[in-house]
Short mmCIF file of C-alpha atoms in Angstrom, two decimals:
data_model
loop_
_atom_site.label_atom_id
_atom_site.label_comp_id
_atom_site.label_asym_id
_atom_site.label_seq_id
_atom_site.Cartn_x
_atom_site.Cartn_y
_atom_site.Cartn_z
CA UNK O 5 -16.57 15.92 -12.69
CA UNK O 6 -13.96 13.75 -10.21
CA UNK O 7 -12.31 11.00 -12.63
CA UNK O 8 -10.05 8.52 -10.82
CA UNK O 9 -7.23 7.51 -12.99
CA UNK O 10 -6.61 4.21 -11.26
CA UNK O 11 -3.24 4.20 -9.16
CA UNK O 12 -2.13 7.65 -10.17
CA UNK O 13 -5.37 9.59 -8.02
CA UNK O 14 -7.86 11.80 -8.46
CA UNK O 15 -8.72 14.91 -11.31
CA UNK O 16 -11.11 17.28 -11.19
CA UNK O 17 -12.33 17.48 -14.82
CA UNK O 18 -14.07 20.68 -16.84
CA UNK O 19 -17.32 19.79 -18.67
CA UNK O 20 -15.71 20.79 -21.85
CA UNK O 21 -13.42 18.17 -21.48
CA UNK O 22 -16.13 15.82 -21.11
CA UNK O 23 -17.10 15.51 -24.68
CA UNK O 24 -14.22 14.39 -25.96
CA UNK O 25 -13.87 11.69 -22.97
CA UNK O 26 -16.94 10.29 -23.79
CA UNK O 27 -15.59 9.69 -27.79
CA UNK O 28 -12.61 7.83 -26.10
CA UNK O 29 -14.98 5.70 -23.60
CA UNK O 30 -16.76 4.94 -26.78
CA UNK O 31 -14.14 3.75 -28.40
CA UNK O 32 -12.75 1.43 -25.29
CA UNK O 33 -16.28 -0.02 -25.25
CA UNK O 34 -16.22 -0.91 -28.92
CA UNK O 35 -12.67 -2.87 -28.36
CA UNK O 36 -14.05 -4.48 -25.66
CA UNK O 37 -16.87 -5.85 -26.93
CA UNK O 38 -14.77 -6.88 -30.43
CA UNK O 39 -12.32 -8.50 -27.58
CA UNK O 40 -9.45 -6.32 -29.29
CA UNK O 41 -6.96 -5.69 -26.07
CA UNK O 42 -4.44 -3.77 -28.56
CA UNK O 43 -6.87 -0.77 -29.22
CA UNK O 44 -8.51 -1.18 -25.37
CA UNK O 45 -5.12 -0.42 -24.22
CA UNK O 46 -4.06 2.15 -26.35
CA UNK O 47 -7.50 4.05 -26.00
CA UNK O 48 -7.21 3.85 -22.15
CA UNK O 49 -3.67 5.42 -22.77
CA UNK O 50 -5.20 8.31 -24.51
CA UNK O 51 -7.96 8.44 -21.43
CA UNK O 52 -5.49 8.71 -18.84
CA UNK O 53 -3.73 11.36 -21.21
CA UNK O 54 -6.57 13.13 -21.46
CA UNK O 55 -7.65 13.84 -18.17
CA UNK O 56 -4.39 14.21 -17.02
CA UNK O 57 -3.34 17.48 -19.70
CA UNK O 58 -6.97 18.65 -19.25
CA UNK O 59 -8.04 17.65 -15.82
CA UNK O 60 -5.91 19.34 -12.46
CA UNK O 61 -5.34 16.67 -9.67
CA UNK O 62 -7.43 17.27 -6.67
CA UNK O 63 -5.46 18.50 -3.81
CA UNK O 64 -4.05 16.60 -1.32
CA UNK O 65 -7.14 17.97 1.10
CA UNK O 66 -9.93 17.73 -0.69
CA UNK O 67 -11.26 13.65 0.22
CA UNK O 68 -13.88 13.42 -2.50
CA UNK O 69 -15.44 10.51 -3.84
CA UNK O 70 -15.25 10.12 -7.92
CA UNK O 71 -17.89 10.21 -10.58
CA UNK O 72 -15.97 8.06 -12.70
CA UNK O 73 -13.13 5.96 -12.85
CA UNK O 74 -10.80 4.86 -15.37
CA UNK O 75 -8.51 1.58 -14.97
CA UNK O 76 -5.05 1.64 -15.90
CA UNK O 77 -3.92 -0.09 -19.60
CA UNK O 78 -1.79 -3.11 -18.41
CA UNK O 79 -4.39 -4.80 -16.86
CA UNK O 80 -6.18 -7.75 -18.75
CA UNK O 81 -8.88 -7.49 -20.83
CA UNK O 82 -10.83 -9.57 -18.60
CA UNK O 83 -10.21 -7.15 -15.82
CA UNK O 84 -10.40 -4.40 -17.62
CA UNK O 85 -14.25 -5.54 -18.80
CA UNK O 86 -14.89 -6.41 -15.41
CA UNK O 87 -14.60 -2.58 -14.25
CA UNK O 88 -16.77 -1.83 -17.41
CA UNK O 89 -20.58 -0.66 -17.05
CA UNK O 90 -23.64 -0.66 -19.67
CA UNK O 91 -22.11 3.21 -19.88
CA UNK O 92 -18.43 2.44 -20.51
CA UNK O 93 -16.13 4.25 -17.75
CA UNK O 94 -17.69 7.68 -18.00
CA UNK O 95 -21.40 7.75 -16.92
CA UNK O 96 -23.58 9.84 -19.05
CA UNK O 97 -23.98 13.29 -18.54
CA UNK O 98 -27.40 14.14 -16.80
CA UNK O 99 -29.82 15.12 -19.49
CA UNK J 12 -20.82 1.92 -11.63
CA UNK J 13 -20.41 -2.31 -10.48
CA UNK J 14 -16.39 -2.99 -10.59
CA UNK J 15 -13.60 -4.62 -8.68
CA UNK J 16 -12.73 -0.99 -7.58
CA UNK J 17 -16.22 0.23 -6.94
CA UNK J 18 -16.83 -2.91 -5.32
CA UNK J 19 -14.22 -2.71 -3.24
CA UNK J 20 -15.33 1.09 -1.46
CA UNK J 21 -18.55 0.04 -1.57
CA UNK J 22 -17.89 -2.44 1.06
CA UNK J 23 -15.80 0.20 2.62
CA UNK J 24 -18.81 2.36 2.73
CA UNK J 25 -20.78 -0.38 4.15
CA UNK J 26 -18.56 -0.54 6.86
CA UNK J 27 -18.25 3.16 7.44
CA UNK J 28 -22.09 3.82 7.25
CA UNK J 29 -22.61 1.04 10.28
CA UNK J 30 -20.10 2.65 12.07
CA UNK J 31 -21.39 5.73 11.47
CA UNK J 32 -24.93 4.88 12.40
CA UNK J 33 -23.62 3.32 15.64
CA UNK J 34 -21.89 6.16 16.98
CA UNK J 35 -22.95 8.79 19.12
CA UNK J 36 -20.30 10.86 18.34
CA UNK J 37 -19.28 11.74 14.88
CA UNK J 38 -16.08 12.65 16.36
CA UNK J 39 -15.22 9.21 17.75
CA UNK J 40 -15.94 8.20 14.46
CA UNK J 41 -14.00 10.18 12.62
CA UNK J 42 -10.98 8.91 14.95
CA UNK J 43 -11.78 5.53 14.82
CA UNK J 44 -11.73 5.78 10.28
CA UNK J 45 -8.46 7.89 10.93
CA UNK J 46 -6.92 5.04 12.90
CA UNK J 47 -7.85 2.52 10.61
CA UNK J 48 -6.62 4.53 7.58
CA UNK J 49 -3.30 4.41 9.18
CA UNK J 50 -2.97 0.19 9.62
CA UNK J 51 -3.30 0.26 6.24
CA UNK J 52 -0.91 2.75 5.43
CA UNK J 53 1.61 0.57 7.73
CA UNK J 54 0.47 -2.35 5.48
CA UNK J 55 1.52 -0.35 2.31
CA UNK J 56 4.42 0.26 3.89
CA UNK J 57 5.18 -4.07 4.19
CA UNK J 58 4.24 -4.59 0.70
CA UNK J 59 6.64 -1.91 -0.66
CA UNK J 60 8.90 -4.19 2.05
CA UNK J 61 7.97 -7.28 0.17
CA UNK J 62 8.93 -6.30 -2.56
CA UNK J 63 12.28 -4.88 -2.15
CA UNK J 64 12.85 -8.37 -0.68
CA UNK J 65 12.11 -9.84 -3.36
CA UNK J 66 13.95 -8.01 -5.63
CA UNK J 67 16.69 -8.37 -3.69
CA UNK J 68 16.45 -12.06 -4.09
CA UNK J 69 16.63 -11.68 -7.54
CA UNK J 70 19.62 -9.44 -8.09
CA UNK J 71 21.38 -11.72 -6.03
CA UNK J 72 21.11 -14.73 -8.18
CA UNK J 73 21.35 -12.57 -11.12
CA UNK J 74 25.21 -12.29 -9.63
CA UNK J 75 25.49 -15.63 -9.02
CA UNK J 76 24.18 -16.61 -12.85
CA UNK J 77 26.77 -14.04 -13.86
CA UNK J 78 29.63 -15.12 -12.28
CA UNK J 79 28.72 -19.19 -13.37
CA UNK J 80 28.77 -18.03 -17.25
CA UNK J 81 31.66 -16.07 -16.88
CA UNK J 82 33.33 -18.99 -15.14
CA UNK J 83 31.82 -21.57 -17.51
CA UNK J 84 33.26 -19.58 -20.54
CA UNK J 85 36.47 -19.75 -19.45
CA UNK J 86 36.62 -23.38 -18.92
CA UNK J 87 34.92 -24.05 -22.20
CA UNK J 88 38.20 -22.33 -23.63
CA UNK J 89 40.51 -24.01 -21.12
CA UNK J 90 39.06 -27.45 -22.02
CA UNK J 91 39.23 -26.67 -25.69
CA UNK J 92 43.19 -25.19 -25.28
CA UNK J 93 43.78 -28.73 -23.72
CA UNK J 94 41.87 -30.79 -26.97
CA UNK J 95 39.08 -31.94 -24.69
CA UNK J 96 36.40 -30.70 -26.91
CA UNK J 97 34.01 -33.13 -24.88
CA UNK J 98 34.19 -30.82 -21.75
CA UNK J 99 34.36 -27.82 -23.68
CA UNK J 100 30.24 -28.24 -25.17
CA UNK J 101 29.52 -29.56 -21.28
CA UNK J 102 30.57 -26.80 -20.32
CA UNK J 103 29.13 -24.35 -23.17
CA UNK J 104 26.08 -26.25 -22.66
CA UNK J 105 25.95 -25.16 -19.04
CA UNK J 106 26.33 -21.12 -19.80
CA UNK J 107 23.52 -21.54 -22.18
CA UNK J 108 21.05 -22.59 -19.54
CA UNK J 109 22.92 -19.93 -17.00
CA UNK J 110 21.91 -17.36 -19.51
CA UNK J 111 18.70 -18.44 -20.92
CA UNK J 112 18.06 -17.97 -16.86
CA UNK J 113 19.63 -14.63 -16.99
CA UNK J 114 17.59 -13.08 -19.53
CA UNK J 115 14.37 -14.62 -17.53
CA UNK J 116 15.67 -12.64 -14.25
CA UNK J 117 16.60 -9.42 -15.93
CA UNK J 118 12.87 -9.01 -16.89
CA UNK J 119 11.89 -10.22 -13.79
CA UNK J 120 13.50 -7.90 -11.89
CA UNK J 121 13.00 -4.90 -14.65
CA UNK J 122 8.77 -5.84 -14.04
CA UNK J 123 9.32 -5.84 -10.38
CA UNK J 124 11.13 -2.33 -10.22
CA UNK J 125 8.25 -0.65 -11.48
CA UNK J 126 6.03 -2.15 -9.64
CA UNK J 127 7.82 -1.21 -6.37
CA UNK J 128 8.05 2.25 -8.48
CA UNK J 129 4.08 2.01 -8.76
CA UNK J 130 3.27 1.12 -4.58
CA UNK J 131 6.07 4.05 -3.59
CA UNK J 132 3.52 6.53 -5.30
CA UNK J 133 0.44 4.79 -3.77
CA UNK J 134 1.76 5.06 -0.44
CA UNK J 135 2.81 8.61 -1.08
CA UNK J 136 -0.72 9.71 -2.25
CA UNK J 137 -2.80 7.48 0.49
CA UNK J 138 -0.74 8.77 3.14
CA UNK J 139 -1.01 12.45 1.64
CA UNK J 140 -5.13 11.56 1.79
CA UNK J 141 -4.68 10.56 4.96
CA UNK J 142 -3.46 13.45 5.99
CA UNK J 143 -6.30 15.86 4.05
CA UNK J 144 -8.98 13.37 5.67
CA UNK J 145 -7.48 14.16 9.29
CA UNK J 146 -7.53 18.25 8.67
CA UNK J 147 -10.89 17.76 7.13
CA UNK J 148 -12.01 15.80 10.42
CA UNK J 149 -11.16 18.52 13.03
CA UNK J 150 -12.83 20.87 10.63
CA UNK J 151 -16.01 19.05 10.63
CA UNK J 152 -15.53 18.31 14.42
CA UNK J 153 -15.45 21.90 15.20
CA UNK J 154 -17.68 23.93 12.71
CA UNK J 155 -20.59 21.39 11.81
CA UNK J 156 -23.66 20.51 13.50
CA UNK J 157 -24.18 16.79 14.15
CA UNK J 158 -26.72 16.50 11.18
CA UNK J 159 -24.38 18.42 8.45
CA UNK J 160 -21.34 16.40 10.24
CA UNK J 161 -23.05 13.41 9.10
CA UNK J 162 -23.13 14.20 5.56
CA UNK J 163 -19.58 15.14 5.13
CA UNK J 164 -18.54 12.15 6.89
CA UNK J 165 -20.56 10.10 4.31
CA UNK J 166 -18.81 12.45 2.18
CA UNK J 167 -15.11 12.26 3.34
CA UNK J 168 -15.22 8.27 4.19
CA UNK J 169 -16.35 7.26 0.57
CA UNK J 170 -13.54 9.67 -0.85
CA UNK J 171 -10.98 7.65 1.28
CA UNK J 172 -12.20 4.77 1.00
CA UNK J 173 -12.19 4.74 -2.48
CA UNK J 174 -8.37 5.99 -2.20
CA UNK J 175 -7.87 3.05 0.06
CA UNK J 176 -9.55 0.76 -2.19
CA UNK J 177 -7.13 2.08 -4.94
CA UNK J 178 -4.39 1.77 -2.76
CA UNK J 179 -5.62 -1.78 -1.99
CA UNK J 180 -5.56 -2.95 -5.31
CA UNK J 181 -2.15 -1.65 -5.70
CA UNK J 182 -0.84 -3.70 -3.29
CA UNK J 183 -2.68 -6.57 -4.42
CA UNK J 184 -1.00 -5.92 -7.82
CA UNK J 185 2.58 -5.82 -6.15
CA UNK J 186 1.62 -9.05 -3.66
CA UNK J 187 0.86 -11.30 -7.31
CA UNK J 188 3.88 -10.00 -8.78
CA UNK J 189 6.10 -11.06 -6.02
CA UNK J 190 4.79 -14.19 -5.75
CA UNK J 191 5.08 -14.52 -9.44
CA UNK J 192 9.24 -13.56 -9.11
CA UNK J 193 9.44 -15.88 -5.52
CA UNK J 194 8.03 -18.95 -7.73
CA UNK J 195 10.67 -17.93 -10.52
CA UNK J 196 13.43 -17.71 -7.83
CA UNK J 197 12.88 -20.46 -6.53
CA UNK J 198 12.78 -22.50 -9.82
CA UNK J 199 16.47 -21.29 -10.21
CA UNK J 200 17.50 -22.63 -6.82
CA UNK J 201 16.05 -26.05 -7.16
CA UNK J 202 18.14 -25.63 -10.62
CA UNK J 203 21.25 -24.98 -8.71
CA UNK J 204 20.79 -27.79 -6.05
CA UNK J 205 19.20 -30.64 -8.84
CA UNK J 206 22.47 -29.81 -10.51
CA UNK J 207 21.50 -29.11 -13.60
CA UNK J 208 22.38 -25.95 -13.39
CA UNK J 209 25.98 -26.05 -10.84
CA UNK J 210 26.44 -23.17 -8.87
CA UNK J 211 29.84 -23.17 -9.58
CA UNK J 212 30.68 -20.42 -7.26
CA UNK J 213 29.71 -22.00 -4.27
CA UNK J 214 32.64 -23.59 -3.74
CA UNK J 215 31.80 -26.98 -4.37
CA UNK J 216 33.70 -29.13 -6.89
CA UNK J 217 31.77 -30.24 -9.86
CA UNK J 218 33.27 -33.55 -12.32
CA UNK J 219 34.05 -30.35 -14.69
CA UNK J 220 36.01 -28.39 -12.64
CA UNK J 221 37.73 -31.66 -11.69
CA UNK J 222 38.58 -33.00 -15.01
CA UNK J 223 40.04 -29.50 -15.63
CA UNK J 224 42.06 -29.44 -12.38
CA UNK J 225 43.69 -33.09 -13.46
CA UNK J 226 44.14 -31.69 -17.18
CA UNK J 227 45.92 -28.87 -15.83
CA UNK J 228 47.66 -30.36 -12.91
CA UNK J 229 48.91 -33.14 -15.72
CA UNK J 230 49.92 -30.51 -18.33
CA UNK J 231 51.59 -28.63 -15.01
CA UNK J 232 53.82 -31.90 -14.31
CA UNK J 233 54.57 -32.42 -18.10
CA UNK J 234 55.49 -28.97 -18.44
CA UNK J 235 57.73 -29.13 -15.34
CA UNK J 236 59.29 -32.64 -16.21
CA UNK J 237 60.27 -31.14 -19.57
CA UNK J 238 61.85 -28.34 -18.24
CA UNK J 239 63.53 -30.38 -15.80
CA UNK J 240 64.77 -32.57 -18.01
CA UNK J 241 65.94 -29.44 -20.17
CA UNK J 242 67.83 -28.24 -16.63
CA UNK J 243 69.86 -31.50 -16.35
CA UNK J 244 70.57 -31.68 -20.07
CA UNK J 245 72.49 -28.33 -19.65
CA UNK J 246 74.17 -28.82 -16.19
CA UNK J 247 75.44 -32.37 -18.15
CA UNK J 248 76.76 -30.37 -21.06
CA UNK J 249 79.16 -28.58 -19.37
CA UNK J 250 80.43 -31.48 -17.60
CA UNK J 251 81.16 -32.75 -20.72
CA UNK J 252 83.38 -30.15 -22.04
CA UNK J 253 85.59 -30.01 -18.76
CA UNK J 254 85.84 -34.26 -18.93
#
């Protein structure tokens, strides 16, 4: 899976990996909906930590477009929610 | 996946697909999205332009502010030295506004560093995009068949068109920033020239920096009148002795 971290590019991202990711983007969609910016934040934080110890940037060749993408933490919660889907920022895995 | 972001390369994509369904030529294509991929890397390259500007702007009056309370602290003390105690808490009063400002611009220009810090990268990862999308052109110009060129041009166009949408927003990010440190700055110079807050570096003479000059200038002539009259006191004495 291709997971833009918004503003610092693009990772390529195991399935393995995914599991856990999902438990996060849980989490940010919960704080969302309870309007709690604090724990939106900080989860996105751990998102964009995630991916990026896990996940190896694509290289600078490869033009791919993502599967999912991931906003930054200092943006607002409005804008933040804005970016969000029914599915949070990772779409569901294919069943 | 609706978003800002997603919204964004749709349109992109939009724009690409027409383009692509208009041309002959995947080629041309390809060279026409390359071009265009390049204005707005020159655009990146203004906003990270903008900004320096700006923050510019604001480490200049940040050195202005600095010298005033520096200034205005030392004429607190020179008015209070001379018993004017009215003058000194003007002048106190004015350094506090100078550095409530201060503190304002420090932030100001802390938030503004790493968002020029922020647009730097972008424009170091678009234009490194840029550059995979052009290699990845002439290889789909020379091995692929105008059917399977289609699909990785689909392919390749939403890939950098999402990085340019990214890139986009980065810039749009910087732009509100900077006009968000432009209104600041120029709430501090319509402070300076209201005269609430003197630039008293500028050269110009304030009623403070007047009053001070006439304390001194009279404690200057007192000083020199006593010594004076201690000179001629002493040149008398000895007159005295050899009468």
């Amino acid at each position: 899976m291709i997971v833009r971290l918004m503003g610092e590019g693009q990772y390529r991202v195991d399935d393995s990996v995914l599991e856990e990711l999902h438990e996060l983007d849980d989490r940010a969609t919960a704080a969302a909906d309870a309007d709690d910016e604090d724990t939106l934040d900080q989860t996105l934080e751990q998102m964009f930590e995630l991916v990026k110890s896990k996940g190896a940037p694509l290289a600078d060749d490869e033009v791919l477009p993502s599967d999912a993408l991931v906003p930054p933490s200092d943006l607002t919660l409005e804008e933040t929610k804005e970016l969000m889907t029914d599915e949070g920022f990772i779409p569901d895995l294919p069943s | 996946m609706p978003g800002m972001m997603n919204r964004a390369s749709t349109i992109v994509k939009a724009k690409i697909n027409k383009l692509l369904n208009r041309a002959e030529d995947p080629g041309e294509t390809l060279d026409y999205s390359y071009e265009k991929q390049l204005e707005l890397l020159q655009n990146v390259k203004r906003g990270v332009a903008d900004v320096v500007t700006s923050k510019k702007r604001l480490e200049m009056q940040t050195s202005t502010l600095e010298q005033s309370v520096v200034k205005l602290d030392g004429q607190a003390r020179q008015a209070l030295q001379a018993g004017r105690e009215d003058l000194a808490t003007e002048a106190l009063q004015r350094k506090a506004v100078a550095q409530e400002q201060l503190q304002g611009l420090d932030q100001q220009v802390k938030g503004l560093e790493a968002q020029q810090e922020k647009l730097v990268a972008s424009e170091k990862q678009l234009s490194a995009r840029i550059e995979g999308f052009r290699s990845q052109k002439e290889v789909i110009k020379a091995q692929y068949s105008a059917a399977e060129a289609q699909v990785r041009i689909g392919e390749a166009a939403t890939g950098i068109g999402e990085q340019m949408a990214d890139t986009g927003l980065a810039i749009q990010r910087a732009k509100d920033k900077t006009e968000q440190m432009q209104a600041r700055a120029s709430a501090v110079d319509e402070l300076v020239e209201s005269g609430a807050l003197e630039d008293f570096t500028s050269g110009g003479e304030t009623d403070l920096d007047r009053e001070l000059r006439q304390l001194a200038t009279s404690t200057k002539v007192d000083d020199e009148l006593a010594k004076m009259k201690a000179e001629i006191s002493a040149a008398d004495k000895p007159k005295e002795i050899e009468q």
